[in-house]
Structure formats: structure tokens, C-alpha cells
Short mmCIF file of C-alpha atoms in Angstrom, two decimals:
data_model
loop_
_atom_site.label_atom_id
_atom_site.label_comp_id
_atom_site.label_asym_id
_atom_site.label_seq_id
_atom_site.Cartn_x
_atom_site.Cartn_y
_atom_site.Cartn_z
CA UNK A 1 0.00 0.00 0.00
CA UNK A 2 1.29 3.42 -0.45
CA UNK A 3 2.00 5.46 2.19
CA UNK A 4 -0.06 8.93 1.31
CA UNK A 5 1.75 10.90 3.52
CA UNK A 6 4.86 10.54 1.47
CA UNK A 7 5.24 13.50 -0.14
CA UNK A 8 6.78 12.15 -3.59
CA UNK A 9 3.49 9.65 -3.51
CA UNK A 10 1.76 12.90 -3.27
CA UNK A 11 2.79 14.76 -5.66
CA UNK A 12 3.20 11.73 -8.10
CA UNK A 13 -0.94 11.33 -7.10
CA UNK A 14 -1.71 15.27 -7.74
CA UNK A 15 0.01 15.18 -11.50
CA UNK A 16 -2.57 12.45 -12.04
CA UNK A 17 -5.52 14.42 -11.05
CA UNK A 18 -3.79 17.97 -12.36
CA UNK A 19 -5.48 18.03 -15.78
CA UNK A 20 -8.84 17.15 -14.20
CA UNK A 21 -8.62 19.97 -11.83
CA UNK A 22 -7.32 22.31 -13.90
CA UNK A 23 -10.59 21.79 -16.66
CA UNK A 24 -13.10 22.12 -13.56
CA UNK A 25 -11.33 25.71 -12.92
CA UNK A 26 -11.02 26.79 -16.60
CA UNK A 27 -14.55 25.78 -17.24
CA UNK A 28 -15.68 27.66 -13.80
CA UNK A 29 -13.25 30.81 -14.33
CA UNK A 30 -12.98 30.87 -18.41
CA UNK A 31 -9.02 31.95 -18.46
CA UNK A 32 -6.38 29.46 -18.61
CA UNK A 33 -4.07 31.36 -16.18
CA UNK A 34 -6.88 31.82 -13.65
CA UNK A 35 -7.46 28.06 -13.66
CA UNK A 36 -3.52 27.51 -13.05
CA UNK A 37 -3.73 30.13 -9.80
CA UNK A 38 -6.79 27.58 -8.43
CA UNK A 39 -4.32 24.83 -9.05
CA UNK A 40 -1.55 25.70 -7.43
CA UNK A 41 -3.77 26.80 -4.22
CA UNK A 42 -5.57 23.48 -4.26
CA UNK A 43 -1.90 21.87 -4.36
CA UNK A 44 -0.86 24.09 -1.09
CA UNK A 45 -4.38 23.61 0.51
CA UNK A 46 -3.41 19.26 0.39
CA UNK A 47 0.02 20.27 1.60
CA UNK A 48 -1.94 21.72 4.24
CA UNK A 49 -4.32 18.62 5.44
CA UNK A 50 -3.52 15.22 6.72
CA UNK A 51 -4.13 13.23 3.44
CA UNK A 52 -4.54 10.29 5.71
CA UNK A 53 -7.83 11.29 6.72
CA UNK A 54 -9.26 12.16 3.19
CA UNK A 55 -11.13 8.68 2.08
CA UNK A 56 -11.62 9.73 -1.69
CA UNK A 57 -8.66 12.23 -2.24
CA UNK A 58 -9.91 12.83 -6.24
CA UNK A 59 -13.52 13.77 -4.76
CA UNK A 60 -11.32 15.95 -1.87
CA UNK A 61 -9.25 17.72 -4.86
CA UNK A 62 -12.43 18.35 -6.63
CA UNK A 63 -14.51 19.91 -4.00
CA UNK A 64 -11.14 21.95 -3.50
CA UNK A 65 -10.43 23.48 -6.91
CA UNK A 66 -14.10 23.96 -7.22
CA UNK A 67 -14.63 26.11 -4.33
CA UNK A 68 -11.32 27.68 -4.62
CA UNK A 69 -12.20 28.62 -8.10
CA UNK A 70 -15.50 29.64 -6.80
CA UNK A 71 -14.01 32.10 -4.32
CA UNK A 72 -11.95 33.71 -7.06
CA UNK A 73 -15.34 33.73 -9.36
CA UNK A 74 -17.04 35.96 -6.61
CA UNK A 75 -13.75 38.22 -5.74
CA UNK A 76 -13.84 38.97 -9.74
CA UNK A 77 -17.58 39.87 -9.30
CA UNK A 78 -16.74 42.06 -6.49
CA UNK A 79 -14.48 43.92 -8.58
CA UNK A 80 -15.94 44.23 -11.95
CA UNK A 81 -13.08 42.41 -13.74
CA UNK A 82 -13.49 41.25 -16.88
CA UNK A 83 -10.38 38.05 -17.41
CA UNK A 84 -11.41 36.46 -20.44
CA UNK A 85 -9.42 37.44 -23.84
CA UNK A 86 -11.32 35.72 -26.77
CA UNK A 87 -7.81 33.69 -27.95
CA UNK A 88 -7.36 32.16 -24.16
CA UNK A 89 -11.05 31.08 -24.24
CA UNK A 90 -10.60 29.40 -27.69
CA UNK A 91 -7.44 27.73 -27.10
CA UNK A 92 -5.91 27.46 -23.64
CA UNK A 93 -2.35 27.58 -23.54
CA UNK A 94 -1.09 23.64 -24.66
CA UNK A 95 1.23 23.77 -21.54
CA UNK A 96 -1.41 24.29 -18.59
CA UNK A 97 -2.29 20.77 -19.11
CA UNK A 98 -6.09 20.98 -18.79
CA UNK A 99 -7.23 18.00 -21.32
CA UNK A 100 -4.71 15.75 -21.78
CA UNK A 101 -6.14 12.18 -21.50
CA UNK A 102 -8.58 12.95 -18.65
CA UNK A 103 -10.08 10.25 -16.79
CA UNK A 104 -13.88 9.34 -17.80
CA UNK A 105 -15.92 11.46 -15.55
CA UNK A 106 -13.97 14.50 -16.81
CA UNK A 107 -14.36 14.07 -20.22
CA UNK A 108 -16.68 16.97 -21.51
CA UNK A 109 -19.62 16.32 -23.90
CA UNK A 110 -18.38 19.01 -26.07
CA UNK A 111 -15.67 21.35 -26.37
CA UNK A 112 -15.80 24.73 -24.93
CA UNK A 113 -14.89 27.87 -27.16
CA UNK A 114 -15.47 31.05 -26.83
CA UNK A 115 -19.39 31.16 -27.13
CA UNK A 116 -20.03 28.92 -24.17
CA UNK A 117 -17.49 30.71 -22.58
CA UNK A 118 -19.18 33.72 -22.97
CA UNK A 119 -22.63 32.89 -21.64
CA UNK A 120 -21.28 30.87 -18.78
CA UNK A 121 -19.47 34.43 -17.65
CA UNK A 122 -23.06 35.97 -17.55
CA UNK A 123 -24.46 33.07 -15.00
CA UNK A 124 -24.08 33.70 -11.21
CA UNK A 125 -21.09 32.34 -9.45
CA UNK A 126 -23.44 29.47 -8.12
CA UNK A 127 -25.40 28.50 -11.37
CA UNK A 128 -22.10 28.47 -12.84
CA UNK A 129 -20.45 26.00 -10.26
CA UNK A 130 -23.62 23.76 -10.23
CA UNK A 131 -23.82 23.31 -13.82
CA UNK A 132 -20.04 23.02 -15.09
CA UNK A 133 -19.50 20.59 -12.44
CA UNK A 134 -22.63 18.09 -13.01
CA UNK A 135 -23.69 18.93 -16.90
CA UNK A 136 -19.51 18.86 -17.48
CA UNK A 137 -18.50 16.63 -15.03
CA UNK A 138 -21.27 14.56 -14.16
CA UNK A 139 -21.00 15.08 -10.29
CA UNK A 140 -24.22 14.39 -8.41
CA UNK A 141 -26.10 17.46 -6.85
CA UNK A 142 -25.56 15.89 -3.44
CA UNK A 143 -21.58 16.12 -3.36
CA UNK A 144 -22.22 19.83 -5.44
CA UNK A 145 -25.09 21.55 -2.64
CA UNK A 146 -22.45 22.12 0.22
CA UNK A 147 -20.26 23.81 -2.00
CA UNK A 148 -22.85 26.54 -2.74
CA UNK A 149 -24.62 26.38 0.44
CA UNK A 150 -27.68 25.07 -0.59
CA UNK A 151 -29.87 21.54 -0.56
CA UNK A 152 -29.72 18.97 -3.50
CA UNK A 153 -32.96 20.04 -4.89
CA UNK A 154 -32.31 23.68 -4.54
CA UNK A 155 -29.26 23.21 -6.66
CA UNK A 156 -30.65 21.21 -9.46
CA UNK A 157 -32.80 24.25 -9.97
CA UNK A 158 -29.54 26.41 -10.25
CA UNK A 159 -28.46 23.86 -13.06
CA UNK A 160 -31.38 23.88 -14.93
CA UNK A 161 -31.62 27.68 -14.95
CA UNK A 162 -27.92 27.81 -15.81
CA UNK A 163 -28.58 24.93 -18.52
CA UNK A 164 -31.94 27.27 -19.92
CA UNK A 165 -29.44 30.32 -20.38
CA UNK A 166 -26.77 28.53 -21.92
CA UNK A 167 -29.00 26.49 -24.37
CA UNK A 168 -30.99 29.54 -24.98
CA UNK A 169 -28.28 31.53 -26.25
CA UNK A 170 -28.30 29.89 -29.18
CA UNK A 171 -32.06 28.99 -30.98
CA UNK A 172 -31.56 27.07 -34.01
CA UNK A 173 -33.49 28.37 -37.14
CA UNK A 174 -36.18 26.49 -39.04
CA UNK A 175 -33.91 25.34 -41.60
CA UNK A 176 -31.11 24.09 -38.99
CA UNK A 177 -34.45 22.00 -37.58
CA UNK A 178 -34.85 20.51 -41.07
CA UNK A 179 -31.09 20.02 -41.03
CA UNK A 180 -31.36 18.18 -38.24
CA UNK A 181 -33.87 15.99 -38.37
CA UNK A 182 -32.73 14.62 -41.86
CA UNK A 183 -29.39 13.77 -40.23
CA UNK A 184 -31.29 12.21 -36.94
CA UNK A 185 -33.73 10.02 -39.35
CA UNK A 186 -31.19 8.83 -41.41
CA UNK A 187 -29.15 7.90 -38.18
CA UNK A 188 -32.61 5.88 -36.98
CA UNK A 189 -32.52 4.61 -39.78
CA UNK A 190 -29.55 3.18 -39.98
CA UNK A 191 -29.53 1.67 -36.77
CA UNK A 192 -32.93 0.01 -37.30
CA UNK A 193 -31.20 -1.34 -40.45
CA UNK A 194 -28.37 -2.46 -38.82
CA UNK A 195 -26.60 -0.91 -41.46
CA UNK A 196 -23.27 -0.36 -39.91
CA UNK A 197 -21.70 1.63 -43.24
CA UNK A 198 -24.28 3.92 -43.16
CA UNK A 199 -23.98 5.01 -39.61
CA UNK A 200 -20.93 6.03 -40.34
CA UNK A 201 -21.55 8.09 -43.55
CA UNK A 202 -23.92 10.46 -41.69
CA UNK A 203 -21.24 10.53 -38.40
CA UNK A 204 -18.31 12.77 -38.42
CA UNK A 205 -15.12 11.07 -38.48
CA UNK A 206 -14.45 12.45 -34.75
CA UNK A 207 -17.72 12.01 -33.22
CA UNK A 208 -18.22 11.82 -29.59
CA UNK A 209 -21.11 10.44 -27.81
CA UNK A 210 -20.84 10.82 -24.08
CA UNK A 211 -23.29 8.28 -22.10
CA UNK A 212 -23.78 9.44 -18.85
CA UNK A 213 -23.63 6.43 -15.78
CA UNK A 214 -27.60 5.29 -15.85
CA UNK A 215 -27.35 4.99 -19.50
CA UNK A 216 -23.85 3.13 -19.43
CA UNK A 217 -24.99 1.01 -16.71
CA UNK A 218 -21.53 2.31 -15.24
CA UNK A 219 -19.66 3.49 -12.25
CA UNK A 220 -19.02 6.55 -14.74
CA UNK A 221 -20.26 8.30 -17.92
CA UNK A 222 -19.08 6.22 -21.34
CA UNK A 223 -17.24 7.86 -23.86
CA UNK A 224 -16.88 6.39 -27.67
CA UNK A 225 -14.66 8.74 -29.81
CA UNK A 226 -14.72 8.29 -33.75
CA UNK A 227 -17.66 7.55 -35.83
CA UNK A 228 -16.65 3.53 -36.11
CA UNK A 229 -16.29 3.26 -32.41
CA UNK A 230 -20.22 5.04 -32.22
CA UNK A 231 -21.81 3.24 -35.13
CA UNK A 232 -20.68 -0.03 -33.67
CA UNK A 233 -22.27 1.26 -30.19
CA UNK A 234 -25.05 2.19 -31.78
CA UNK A 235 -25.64 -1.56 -33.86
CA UNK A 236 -25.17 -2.83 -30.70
CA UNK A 237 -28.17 -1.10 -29.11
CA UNK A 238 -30.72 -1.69 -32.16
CA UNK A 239 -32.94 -3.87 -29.85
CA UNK A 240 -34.10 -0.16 -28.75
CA UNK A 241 -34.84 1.01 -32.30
CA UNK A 242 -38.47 -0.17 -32.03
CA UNK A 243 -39.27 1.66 -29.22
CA UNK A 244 -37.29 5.16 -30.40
CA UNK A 245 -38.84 8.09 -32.13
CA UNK A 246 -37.83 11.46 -33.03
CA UNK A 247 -38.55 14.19 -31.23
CA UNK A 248 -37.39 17.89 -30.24
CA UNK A 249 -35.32 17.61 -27.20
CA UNK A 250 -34.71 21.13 -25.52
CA UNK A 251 -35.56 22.87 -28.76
CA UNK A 252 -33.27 20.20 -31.07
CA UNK A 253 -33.93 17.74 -32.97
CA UNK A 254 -33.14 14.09 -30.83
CA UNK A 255 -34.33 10.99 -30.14
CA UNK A 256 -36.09 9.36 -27.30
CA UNK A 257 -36.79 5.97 -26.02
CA UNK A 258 -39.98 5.49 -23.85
CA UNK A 259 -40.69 2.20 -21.62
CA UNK A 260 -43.83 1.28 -20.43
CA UNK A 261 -45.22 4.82 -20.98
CA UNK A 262 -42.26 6.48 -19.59
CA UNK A 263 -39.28 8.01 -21.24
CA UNK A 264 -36.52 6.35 -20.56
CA UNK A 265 -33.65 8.00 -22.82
CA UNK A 266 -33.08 10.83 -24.72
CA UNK A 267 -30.60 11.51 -27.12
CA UNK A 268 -29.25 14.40 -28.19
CA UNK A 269 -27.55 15.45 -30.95
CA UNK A 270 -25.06 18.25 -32.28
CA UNK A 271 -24.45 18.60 -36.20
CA UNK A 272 -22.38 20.30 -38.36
CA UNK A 273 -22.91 20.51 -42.34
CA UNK A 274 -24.33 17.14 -42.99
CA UNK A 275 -22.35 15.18 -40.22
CA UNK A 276 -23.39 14.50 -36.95
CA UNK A 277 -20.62 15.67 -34.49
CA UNK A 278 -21.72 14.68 -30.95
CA UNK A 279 -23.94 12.64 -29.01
CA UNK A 280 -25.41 12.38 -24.94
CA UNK A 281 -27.21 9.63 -24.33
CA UNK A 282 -28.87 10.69 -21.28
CA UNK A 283 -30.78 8.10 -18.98
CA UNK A 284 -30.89 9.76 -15.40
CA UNK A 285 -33.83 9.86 -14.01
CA UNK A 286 -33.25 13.45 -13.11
CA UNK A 287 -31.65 15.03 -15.71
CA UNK A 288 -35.08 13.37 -17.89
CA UNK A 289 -36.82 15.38 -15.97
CA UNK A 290 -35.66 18.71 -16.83
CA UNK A 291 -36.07 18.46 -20.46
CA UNK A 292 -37.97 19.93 -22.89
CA UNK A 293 -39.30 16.73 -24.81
CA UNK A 294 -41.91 16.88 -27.51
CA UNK A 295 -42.21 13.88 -30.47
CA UNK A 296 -42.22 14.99 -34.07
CA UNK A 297 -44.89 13.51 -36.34
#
């Protein structure tokens, strides 16, 4: 066993869990040198505690960089300043490490440019927390609620309010719906098909669907990357074609899955041109819950 009060086994355990923490404070702060600040302060805050008590030290070193970053979110507020310069928001510097081969729960649905950016910077310090740590990171409102002072419930509804404002911020027009929903039908298609080669004509060639833990039937969200890793997912999971049908899923066109009168998945898409470039397959109970669902003819 190692002994976690070894300071090299330490450190060697924080390098691990540095790109992880360092994407929770970008996303929550929106400048890449901001994010590095929370990082270093989350690394003297463990030098500070007796790692031998901490059970789950990557849950510890989350809640950390999260409320760190969430202190230095409000201080900013207090003062008016404005950090983000559009070329840090589109491409943090390669060196800070944020990305690189992060572990499954970290991995983002989509990437985050300057738009999202943006809009996150005109949430509150809260809504932003709650929603870049469980839409982004997938961590339950339970382990988010202390960190913003408020109950489970309580902070589900700054989530969804967050998720309304960021979602709303950019309406697709009629023709992007049309778009859309060829793209989505000729995905049903194919799957009902089983027609593996035609999956992967209408995917982009670096699709990502993210599957978050219900719908994985995982300990974390699933990630496939590539449109032959997806379509084969997808093949796989035709037994639910019969029981799928379009439909308009917070204002986009999706798909959903309903189960003795119950929907039971959703999935929603992102496009670009005639490709479909991303994918959540969402399956929690909750998260259900707060969409906007309505079935297309």
C-alpha cells in the first residue's frame, strides 16, 4: 500500500488528477491562467491537510479546486473584472495541461470555445459551479449543494436555470431543424437497419457520444470517440430502435426511447454541415426530468 503521507506519492498522485482539476477551474473561471492560480492553491491547501484522513482524495481535490475557483469567481464579481481574452477562451495555452487524456468522468460532452465561454461568464457564481461541475462533469447534486450552500434540490434548480441560459443563447433556425432531423432520421434509420456503413456516412469522423452512468450502466459516464467506435455502439443497441422516435429535445432535434409509458432515454444530438458531431445519451432519471421533450410527427 502506499504510504499517502509521502510526499513524492503525493505529488506523483496530484500530477494524475492535475489536468482534471485544472478543466473544472477553466470551465468555472474561463481563463487558462486563472485556472492555473486555483491549481496551485488546491496543491498548497493538500500540503496543508492530513491526506490520511481524506477517504476519496480525487472527490477531496475536486470539492477543493471547485470552491477555490469559486471564491476567485465571486472576488472577480466584487471587482468588476473582466479576465477572459477571446484567444485564451478558444485555445488554452497547450502547456497548462487541462485535457490531456482525462479520466472518464472529466471528459466533456463538447468542447468549450469562446461562445459557451461567454454565456457561462453571464451566470451567477453558483449556477455556474452547479452546472459546469454536473452537466460537465457529471457530479451528483448531493456532493455539489455544500459547495454553494444550498440543498440537493435547490441546486438542481440552479443547473437547470444555468442549462436554460446557456441552451438559450443559441435557438436554431427552421432550416437548422430541417437540417437536423434529416441527419437524426437517417441515423434511426440506420440503426434500425443495422446498417453499420451507413452510420458512419452520416457521423463525423471524430464524433463523440458521451453516455452518462444510468445509461452506461456504469460506475461513470461512457465515452466512444470516432464515428466507427459510435456506429458499432449504436448496432449494438438496435434492440431499442423499435421503441425510439424522433422528437425535439430542448428545442433540437433528438431521439427518445420510452418504456412502459415512460421516457426512458433521450438523445441528443449536435451537427455540423451534414455530419453529426456529438452525441449524450442521457438516462438519469433526473436530468429526464428537466427536459424539454416533444415527439415529431
Amino acid at each position: 500500500m502506499p504510504d499517502d503521507s509521502d510526499p513524492d506519492w503525493l505529488a506523483d498522485r496530484f500530477e494524475r488528477e492535475r489536468g482534471r482539476l485544472g478543466a473544472v477551474a477553466y470551465r468555472m473561471l474561463g481563463s487558462a491562467s486563472d485556472a492555473e492560480d486555483a491549481v496551485q492553491e488546491t496543491w498548497l491547501r493538500l500540503n496543508r491537510t492530513d491526506s490520511a484522513q481524506v477517504d476519496n482524495l480525487s472527490a477531496w481535490l475536486t470539492t477543493v479546486v471547485a470552491r477555490v475557483s469559486l471564491n476567485m469567481l465571486r472576488s472577480r464579481r466584487t471587482r468588476r473584472e473582466q479576465p477572459l481574452e477571446a484567444a485564451e477562451a478558444l485555445d488554452p495555452p497547450t502547456e497548462t495541461r487541462f485535457d490531456v487524456q482525462p479520466e472518464p468522468q472529466a471528459v466533456l460532452a463538447d468542447s468549450v470555445g469562446l461562445a459557451l465561454l461567454v454565456v457561462l461568464d453571464t451566470l451567477t457564481p453558483a449556477e455556474r459551479l452547479a452546472f459546469v461541475l454536473h452537466d460537465m462533469f457529471d457530479l451528483p447534486f448531493e456532493e455539489i449543494a455544500p459547495l454553494v450552500d444550498r440543498t440537493p434540490t435547490a441546486t438542481r434548480q440552479l443547473a437547470s436555470r444555468a442549462r436554460r441560459r446557456v441552451r438559450g443563447s443559441d435557438h436554431p433556425s427552421d432550416r437548422d431543424v430541417v437540417r437536423q432531423r434529416r441527419l437524426v432520421e437517417a441515423y434511426l434509420g440506420a440503426v434500425r437497419r443495422g446498417d453499420f456503413e451507413g452510420l458512419v456516412a452520416v457521423l463525423d469522423p471524430d464524433v463523440v457520444l458521451h453516455a452518462d452512468r444510468t445509461a452506461a450502466s456504469t460506475s461513470t459516464p461512457r465515452v466512444l470517440r470516432g464515428a466507427r467506435a459510435v456506429a458499432h455502439g449504436a448496432v449494438a443497441s438496435a434492440v431499442r430502435a423499435p421503441h425510439t422516435a424522433i422528437a425535439l429535445v430542448d428545442g433540437s432535434v433528438g431521439l427518445v426511447m420510452a418504456m412502459e409509458g415512460r421516457l426512458a432515454v433521450a438523445l441528443a444530438f449536435q451537427t455540423a454541415g451534414e455530419r453529426i458531431t456529438a452525441i449524450n445519451v442521457i438516462a438519469d432519471p433526473e436530468r429526464l426530468q428537466e427536459l424539454a421533450v416533444s415527439v415529431l410527427d
